[in-house]
Each structure stands twice: as structure tokens, then as C-alpha cells.
Amino acid sequence: AQSVTQLDSQVPVFEEAPVELRCNYSSSVSVYLFWYVQYPNQGLQLLLKYLSGSTLVKGINGFEAEFNKSQTSFHLRKPSVHISDTAEYFCAVREFYNQGGKLIFGQGTELSVKP
Amino acid sequence: GAVVSQHPSWVICKSGTSVKIECRSLDFQATTMFWYRQFPKQSLMLMATSNEGSKATYEQGVEKDKFLINHASLTLSTLTVTSAHPEDSSFYICSAILAGQGSNEQFFGPGTRLTVL
């Protein structure tokens, strides 16, 4: 069975500082990996995804993530955050052969950017 | 492209009444749609997978008679919360898969806030 663990429930950071949101997964098969952002009272917006190829993936809003197969991690990073990055971030995985497309989500990390 | 809408965005109802939430894929056909429930400060919990023209597949612990799902067309799925009670108050989010896409990326709706009094 798959599982996703986001190691930090809350990450406070000052504006223009770098940030890393950690995500580890467990799966016996190959997976696709996703990071989503959720602003208050809104749905989820895709930040980036890893399907195959280069392990460093660049997404929207200056975010990037690196897939590390040996450590089963997919940490999200941004070199300089803005106040507007304050939101909830979710890591998710889907089994490569799961044609039903079912996603497994982590618990979420609340990023709070302070001036 | 790949926009998913939900209607209504919020609803308040009395205990015992039924509420219908619509999920539409606006600019693409979606063979599969998903319904999630999210409690405050928590992750998304998958309730069911909805396939066009067939019965929905419910996750363990989700009452299929309480949460009725209908996927009548390739662009519309509905979730009806029957005989709603205060504990059904939650944020309901749907998503849809763009047909023919290998990664089966899910596109999410904006969510519906249900409050049962």
C-alpha cells in the first residue's frame, strides 16, 4: 500500500527566505509525484509533477522539487518566498500502473510567510 | 484549459434535508471524477471514484446511501448528501481526469462549503 508523509505540519518563514517542504512516500511500485497548493477556501492547484526523466522538476510560482528514488523523497523548495506563498501545500502520489488515477495525499504542510 | 467548476460554492441547510453538489468539467471530457471531503486543517479524504455511465466506487467507511453520486455525462458528476446532519458539515472538493492523458492528472474544482444547522 502507498503512503505519503509530510514531515512538517507547519513551516513559518520570513519573507525572501528560502524554504523546503519535505515529503516522503512509500510504495512497492513506480509512482507519479505531485505537489499541490491550496489557498483558504479554495480547491487545489497543481504546482508541479514528476512523471519521468529529470529528477529536478520546476513548477509554477518559482517552486521546484527533486525526486530522490533512493530516499523515496520529493521535497519542495523555493529560494525566496513571498507573503503570497502563504497557503497549505499537499504532496501526493499515484501508482504508475493505477489506471484509475487514484491519488494518495500527505497530511499537508501549512506554510506561513511573515514580513 | 482543464477547468473544473463546482456549484454551489457554499450552502447552508437544515438538518434532515438533502443537498446536491454539482461538479463540471468545463472544457474537457472527464471519464473519471473524484469526490473528496476535507475537514478544517486536514488533508483531503477520498470519498468515491465516479465513472461516467457506471456506479461509483466508494472508499471504505463511506456510506453510499448517504452520499449519492451520479455521473450522468462526460462533463457532469453530482454528489447528493441525503438527510444531512451537522457532522456532514465539511468542505467537499471534486476533481476530474482529462481523458487520454497518460499521467491521469487530476484537475480540482474550487470546492463547496456545506454547513448543516
PDB file of N, CA and C in Angstrom, chain A residues 10 32 34 36 38 41-46 49 51 88 90 94 96 98-103 105-108 110, chain B residues 32 34 36 38 41-46 49 59 91 93 95 97 101-111 113:
ATOM      1  N   GLN A  10       3.613  22.476  10.055  1.00  0.00           N
ATOM      2  CA  GLN A  10       3.648  23.923   9.910  1.00  0.00           C
ATOM      3  C   GLN A  10       5.084  24.385   9.668  1.00  0.00           C
ATOM      4  N   TYR A  32       3.965   8.272  -9.785  1.00  0.00           N
ATOM      5  CA  TYR A  32       3.991   9.662 -10.193  1.00  0.00           C
ATOM      6  C   TYR A  32       3.882  10.496  -8.915  1.00  0.00           C
ATOM      7  N   PHE A  34       3.293  14.472  -7.112  1.00  0.00           N
ATOM      8  CA  PHE A  34       2.676  15.781  -7.327  1.00  0.00           C
ATOM      9  C   PHE A  34       2.808  16.644  -6.071  1.00  0.00           C
ATOM     10  N   TYR A  36       0.643  20.036  -4.674  1.00  0.00           N
ATOM     11  CA  TYR A  36      -0.475  20.947  -4.872  1.00  0.00           C
ATOM     12  C   TYR A  36      -0.439  22.040  -3.811  1.00  0.00           C
ATOM     13  N   GLN A  38      -3.044  24.857  -1.817  1.00  0.00           N
ATOM     14  CA  GLN A  38      -4.438  25.205  -1.530  1.00  0.00           C
ATOM     15  C   GLN A  38      -4.482  26.505  -0.742  1.00  0.00           C
ATOM     16  N   ASN A  41     -10.158  28.279   1.584  1.00  0.00           N
ATOM     17  CA  ASN A  41     -11.491  28.111   0.990  1.00  0.00           C
ATOM     18  C   ASN A  41     -11.460  27.945  -0.517  1.00  0.00           C
ATOM     19  N   GLN A  42     -10.391  27.359  -1.003  1.00  0.00           N
ATOM     20  CA  GLN A  42     -10.290  27.102  -2.434  1.00  0.00           C
ATOM     21  C   GLN A  42      -9.912  25.650  -2.682  1.00  0.00           C
ATOM     22  N   GLY A  43     -10.009  25.245  -3.946  1.00  0.00           N
ATOM     23  CA  GLY A  43      -9.587  23.913  -4.328  1.00  0.00           C
ATOM     24  C   GLY A  43      -8.079  23.833  -4.442  1.00  0.00           C
ATOM     25  N   LEU A  44      -7.606  22.748  -5.011  1.00  0.00           N
ATOM     26  CA  LEU A  44      -6.171  22.543  -5.133  1.00  0.00           C
ATOM     27  C   LEU A  44      -5.660  22.971  -6.507  1.00  0.00           C
ATOM     28  N   GLN A  45      -4.488  23.555  -6.496  1.00  0.00           N
ATOM     29  CA  GLN A  45      -3.836  23.970  -7.738  1.00  0.00           C
ATOM     30  C   GLN A  45      -2.518  23.217  -7.868  1.00  0.00           C
ATOM     31  N   LEU A  46      -2.278  22.653  -9.027  1.00  0.00           N
ATOM     32  CA  LEU A  46      -1.051  21.904  -9.230  1.00  0.00           C
ATOM     33  C   LEU A  46       0.154  22.843  -9.302  1.00  0.00           C
ATOM     34  N   LYS A  49       4.822  18.447 -11.045  1.00  0.00           N
ATOM     35  CA  LYS A  49       4.653  16.997 -11.037  1.00  0.00           C
ATOM     36  C   LYS A  49       5.902  16.327 -11.584  1.00  0.00           C
ATOM     37  N   LEU A  51       6.837  12.907 -13.523  1.00  0.00           N
ATOM     38  CA  LEU A  51       6.315  11.729 -14.213  1.00  0.00           C
ATOM     39  C   LEU A  51       7.457  10.794 -14.592  1.00  0.00           C
ATOM     40  N   GLU A  88      -1.609  26.227   2.205  1.00  0.00           N
ATOM     41  CA  GLU A  88      -1.415  24.824   2.576  1.00  0.00           C
ATOM     42  C   GLU A  88      -0.862  24.099   1.358  1.00  0.00           C
ATOM     43  N   PHE A  90       0.215  20.330  -0.332  1.00  0.00           N
ATOM     44  CA  PHE A  90      -0.006  18.898  -0.246  1.00  0.00           C
ATOM     45  C   PHE A  90       0.868  18.157  -1.245  1.00  0.00           C
ATOM     46  N   ARG A  94       0.708   8.812  -7.059  1.00  0.00           N
ATOM     47  CA  ARG A  94      -0.194   7.890  -7.751  1.00  0.00           C
ATOM     48  C   ARG A  94       0.655   6.778  -8.325  1.00  0.00           C
ATOM     49  N   PHE A  96       2.084   4.201 -10.803  1.00  0.00           N
ATOM     50  CA  PHE A  96       2.272   4.285 -12.243  1.00  0.00           C
ATOM     51  C   PHE A  96       1.250   3.446 -12.990  1.00  0.00           C
ATOM     52  N   ASN A  98      -1.705   2.483 -11.913  1.00  0.00           N
ATOM     53  CA  ASN A  98      -3.067   2.668 -11.439  1.00  0.00           C
ATOM     54  C   ASN A  98      -3.846   3.466 -12.465  1.00  0.00           C
ATOM     55  N   GLN A  99      -4.532   2.759 -13.348  1.00  0.00           N
ATOM     56  CA  GLN A  99      -5.248   3.447 -14.414  1.00  0.00           C
ATOM     57  C   GLN A  99      -6.439   4.228 -13.886  1.00  0.00           C
ATOM     58  N   GLY A 100      -6.848   3.913 -12.664  1.00  0.00           N
ATOM     59  CA  GLY A 100      -7.962   4.660 -12.092  1.00  0.00           C
ATOM     60  C   GLY A 100      -7.584   6.051 -11.654  1.00  0.00           C
ATOM     61  N   GLY A 101      -6.274   6.313 -11.561  1.00  0.00           N
ATOM     62  CA  GLY A 101      -5.824   7.658 -11.257  1.00  0.00           C
ATOM     63  C   GLY A 101      -5.942   8.072  -9.817  1.00  0.00           C
ATOM     64  N   LYS A 102      -6.164   7.136  -8.905  1.00  0.00           N
ATOM     65  CA  LYS A 102      -6.366   7.483  -7.501  1.00  0.00           C
ATOM     66  C   LYS A 102      -5.102   8.077  -6.890  1.00  0.00           C
ATOM     67  N   LEU A 103      -5.276   9.235  -6.237  1.00  0.00           N
ATOM     68  CA  LEU A 103      -4.166   9.915  -5.582  1.00  0.00           C
ATOM     69  C   LEU A 103      -4.171   9.625  -4.090  1.00  0.00           C
ATOM     70  N   PHE A 105      -2.800  11.420  -0.701  1.00  0.00           N
ATOM     71  CA  PHE A 105      -2.294  12.704  -0.246  1.00  0.00           C
ATOM     72  C   PHE A 105      -1.572  12.583   1.085  1.00  0.00           C
ATOM     73  N   GLY A 106      -0.597  13.464   1.256  1.00  0.00           N
ATOM     74  CA  GLY A 106       0.001  13.635   2.563  1.00  0.00           C
ATOM     75  C   GLY A 106      -0.907  14.490   3.430  1.00  0.00           C
ATOM     76  N   GLN A 107      -0.464  14.701   4.645  1.00  0.00           N
ATOM     77  CA  GLN A 107      -1.292  15.388   5.630  1.00  0.00           C
ATOM     78  C   GLN A 107      -1.343  16.895   5.425  1.00  0.00           C
ATOM     79  N   GLY A 108      -0.434  17.391   4.604  1.00  0.00           N
ATOM     80  CA  GLY A 108      -0.401  18.820   4.342  1.00  0.00           C
ATOM     81  C   GLY A 108       0.617  19.551   5.209  1.00  0.00           C
ATOM     82  N   GLU A 110       1.397  23.561   6.348  1.00  0.00           N
ATOM     83  CA  GLU A 110       0.957  24.953   6.321  1.00  0.00           C
ATOM     84  C   GLU A 110       2.178  25.865   6.282  1.00  0.00           C
TER      85      GLU A 110
ATOM     86  N   THR B  32     -13.508  10.049 -15.647  1.00  0.00           N
ATOM     87  CA  THR B  32     -13.456   9.752 -14.221  1.00  0.00           C
ATOM     88  C   THR B  32     -13.432  11.049 -13.421  1.00  0.00           C
ATOM     89  N   PHE B  34     -13.561  12.418  -9.175  1.00  0.00           N
ATOM     90  CA  PHE B  34     -13.365  12.001  -7.786  1.00  0.00           C
ATOM     91  C   PHE B  34     -14.048  12.989  -6.853  1.00  0.00           C
ATOM     92  N   TYR B  36     -13.905  14.329  -2.878  1.00  0.00           N
ATOM     93  CA  TYR B  36     -13.130  14.367  -1.651  1.00  0.00           C
ATOM     94  C   TYR B  36     -13.886  15.154  -0.588  1.00  0.00           C
ATOM     95  N   GLN B  38     -12.923  17.340   3.010  1.00  0.00           N
ATOM     96  CA  GLN B  38     -11.811  17.920   3.752  1.00  0.00           C
ATOM     97  C   GLN B  38     -12.320  18.618   5.003  1.00  0.00           C
ATOM     98  N   LYS B  41      -8.128  22.113   8.553  1.00  0.00           N
ATOM     99  CA  LYS B  41      -6.730  21.843   8.876  1.00  0.00           C
ATOM    100  C   LYS B  41      -6.336  20.388   8.622  1.00  0.00           C
ATOM    101  N   GLN B  42      -7.071  19.715   7.763  1.00  0.00           N
ATOM    102  CA  GLN B  42      -6.750  18.326   7.456  1.00  0.00           C
ATOM    103  C   GLN B  42      -6.576  18.121   5.964  1.00  0.00           C
ATOM    104  N   SER B  43      -6.124  16.927   5.634  1.00  0.00           N
ATOM    105  CA  SER B  43      -5.899  16.603   4.222  1.00  0.00           C
ATOM    106  C   SER B  43      -7.206  16.213   3.547  1.00  0.00           C
ATOM    107  N   LEU B  44      -7.108  15.944   2.267  1.00  0.00           N
ATOM    108  CA  LEU B  44      -8.272  15.513   1.516  1.00  0.00           C
ATOM    109  C   LEU B  44      -8.482  14.017   1.736  1.00  0.00           C
ATOM    110  N   MET B  45      -9.742  13.663   1.969  1.00  0.00           N
ATOM    111  CA  MET B  45     -10.085  12.270   2.131  1.00  0.00           C
ATOM    112  C   MET B  45     -10.930  11.846   0.929  1.00  0.00           C
ATOM    113  N   LEU B  46     -10.444  10.881   0.169  1.00  0.00           N
ATOM    114  CA  LEU B  46     -11.196  10.416  -0.988  1.00  0.00           C
ATOM    115  C   LEU B  46     -12.453   9.713  -0.527  1.00  0.00           C
ATOM    116  N   THR B  49     -14.911   7.292  -6.282  1.00  0.00           N
ATOM    117  CA  THR B  49     -14.482   7.487  -7.660  1.00  0.00           C
ATOM    118  C   THR B  49     -15.702   7.297  -8.542  1.00  0.00           C
ATOM    119  N   GLU B  59     -15.017   4.563  -1.147  1.00  0.00           N
ATOM    120  CA  GLU B  59     -13.935   4.165  -0.255  1.00  0.00           C
ATOM    121  C   GLU B  59     -14.519   3.533   1.006  1.00  0.00           C
ATOM    122  N   PHE B  91     -15.935  20.618   3.807  1.00  0.00           N
ATOM    123  CA  PHE B  91     -15.578  21.190   2.508  1.00  0.00           C
ATOM    124  C   PHE B  91     -15.475  20.022   1.531  1.00  0.00           C
ATOM    125  N   ILE B  93     -14.706  18.654  -2.240  1.00  0.00           N
ATOM    126  CA  ILE B  93     -13.943  19.015  -3.442  1.00  0.00           C
ATOM    127  C   ILE B  93     -14.052  17.888  -4.458  1.00  0.00           C
ATOM    128  N   SER B  95     -12.688  16.428  -8.369  1.00  0.00           N
ATOM    129  CA  SER B  95     -11.619  16.533  -9.358  1.00  0.00           C
ATOM    130  C   SER B  95     -11.984  15.677 -10.563  1.00  0.00           C
ATOM    131  N   ILE B  97     -10.351  13.778 -14.285  1.00  0.00           N
ATOM    132  CA  ILE B  97      -9.190  13.364 -15.065  1.00  0.00           C
ATOM    133  C   ILE B  97      -9.441  13.670 -16.524  1.00  0.00           C
ATOM    134  N   GLN B 101      -4.974  11.156 -21.099  1.00  0.00           N
ATOM    135  CA  GLN B 101      -3.694  11.664 -20.604  1.00  0.00           C
ATOM    136  C   GLN B 101      -3.001  10.561 -19.803  1.00  0.00           C
ATOM    137  N   GLY B 102      -1.799  10.245 -20.169  1.00  0.00           N
ATOM    138  CA  GLY B 102      -1.122   9.120 -19.566  1.00  0.00           C
ATOM    139  C   GLY B 102      -0.927   9.214 -18.065  1.00  0.00           C
ATOM    140  N   SER B 103      -0.645  10.404 -17.588  1.00  0.00           N
ATOM    141  CA  SER B 103      -0.388  10.548 -16.161  1.00  0.00           C
ATOM    142  C   SER B 103      -1.663  10.606 -15.346  1.00  0.00           C
ATOM    143  N   ASN B 104      -2.822  10.689 -16.020  1.00  0.00           N
ATOM    144  CA  ASN B 104      -4.090  10.795 -15.303  1.00  0.00           C
ATOM    145  C   ASN B 104      -4.069  11.923 -14.273  1.00  0.00           C
ATOM    146  N   GLU B 105      -3.541  13.045 -14.674  1.00  0.00           N
ATOM    147  CA  GLU B 105      -3.510  14.193 -13.759  1.00  0.00           C
ATOM    148  C   GLU B 105      -4.917  14.616 -13.408  1.00  0.00           C
ATOM    149  N   GLN B 106      -5.142  14.889 -12.120  1.00  0.00           N
ATOM    150  CA  GLN B 106      -6.443  15.336 -11.648  1.00  0.00           C
ATOM    151  C   GLN B 106      -6.493  16.853 -11.621  1.00  0.00           C
ATOM    152  N   PHE B 107      -7.588  17.390 -12.115  1.00  0.00           N
ATOM    153  CA  PHE B 107      -7.845  18.826 -12.065  1.00  0.00           C
ATOM    154  C   PHE B 107      -8.965  19.057 -11.046  1.00  0.00           C
ATOM    155  N   PHE B 108      -8.707  19.958 -10.126  1.00  0.00           N
ATOM    156  CA  PHE B 108      -9.601  20.107  -8.979  1.00  0.00           C
ATOM    157  C   PHE B 108     -10.560  21.274  -9.144  1.00  0.00           C
ATOM    158  N   GLY B 109     -11.761  21.075  -8.620  1.00  0.00           N
ATOM    159  CA  GLY B 109     -12.720  22.157  -8.537  1.00  0.00           C
ATOM    160  C   GLY B 109     -12.404  23.051  -7.356  1.00  0.00           C
ATOM    161  N   PRO B 110     -13.112  24.175  -7.238  1.00  0.00           N
ATOM    162  CA  PRO B 110     -12.845  25.149  -6.178  1.00  0.00           C
ATOM    163  C   PRO B 110     -13.417  24.753  -4.829  1.00  0.00           C
ATOM    164  N   GLY B 111     -14.215  23.689  -4.795  1.00  0.00           N
ATOM    165  CA  GLY B 111     -14.757  23.230  -3.525  1.00  0.00           C
ATOM    166  C   GLY B 111     -16.128  23.804  -3.210  1.00  0.00           C
ATOM    167  N   ARG B 113     -18.477  24.509   0.303  1.00  0.00           N
ATOM    168  CA  ARG B 113     -18.553  24.514   1.769  1.00  0.00           C
ATOM    169  C   ARG B 113     -19.980  24.204   2.188  1.00  0.00           C
TER     170      ARG B 113
END
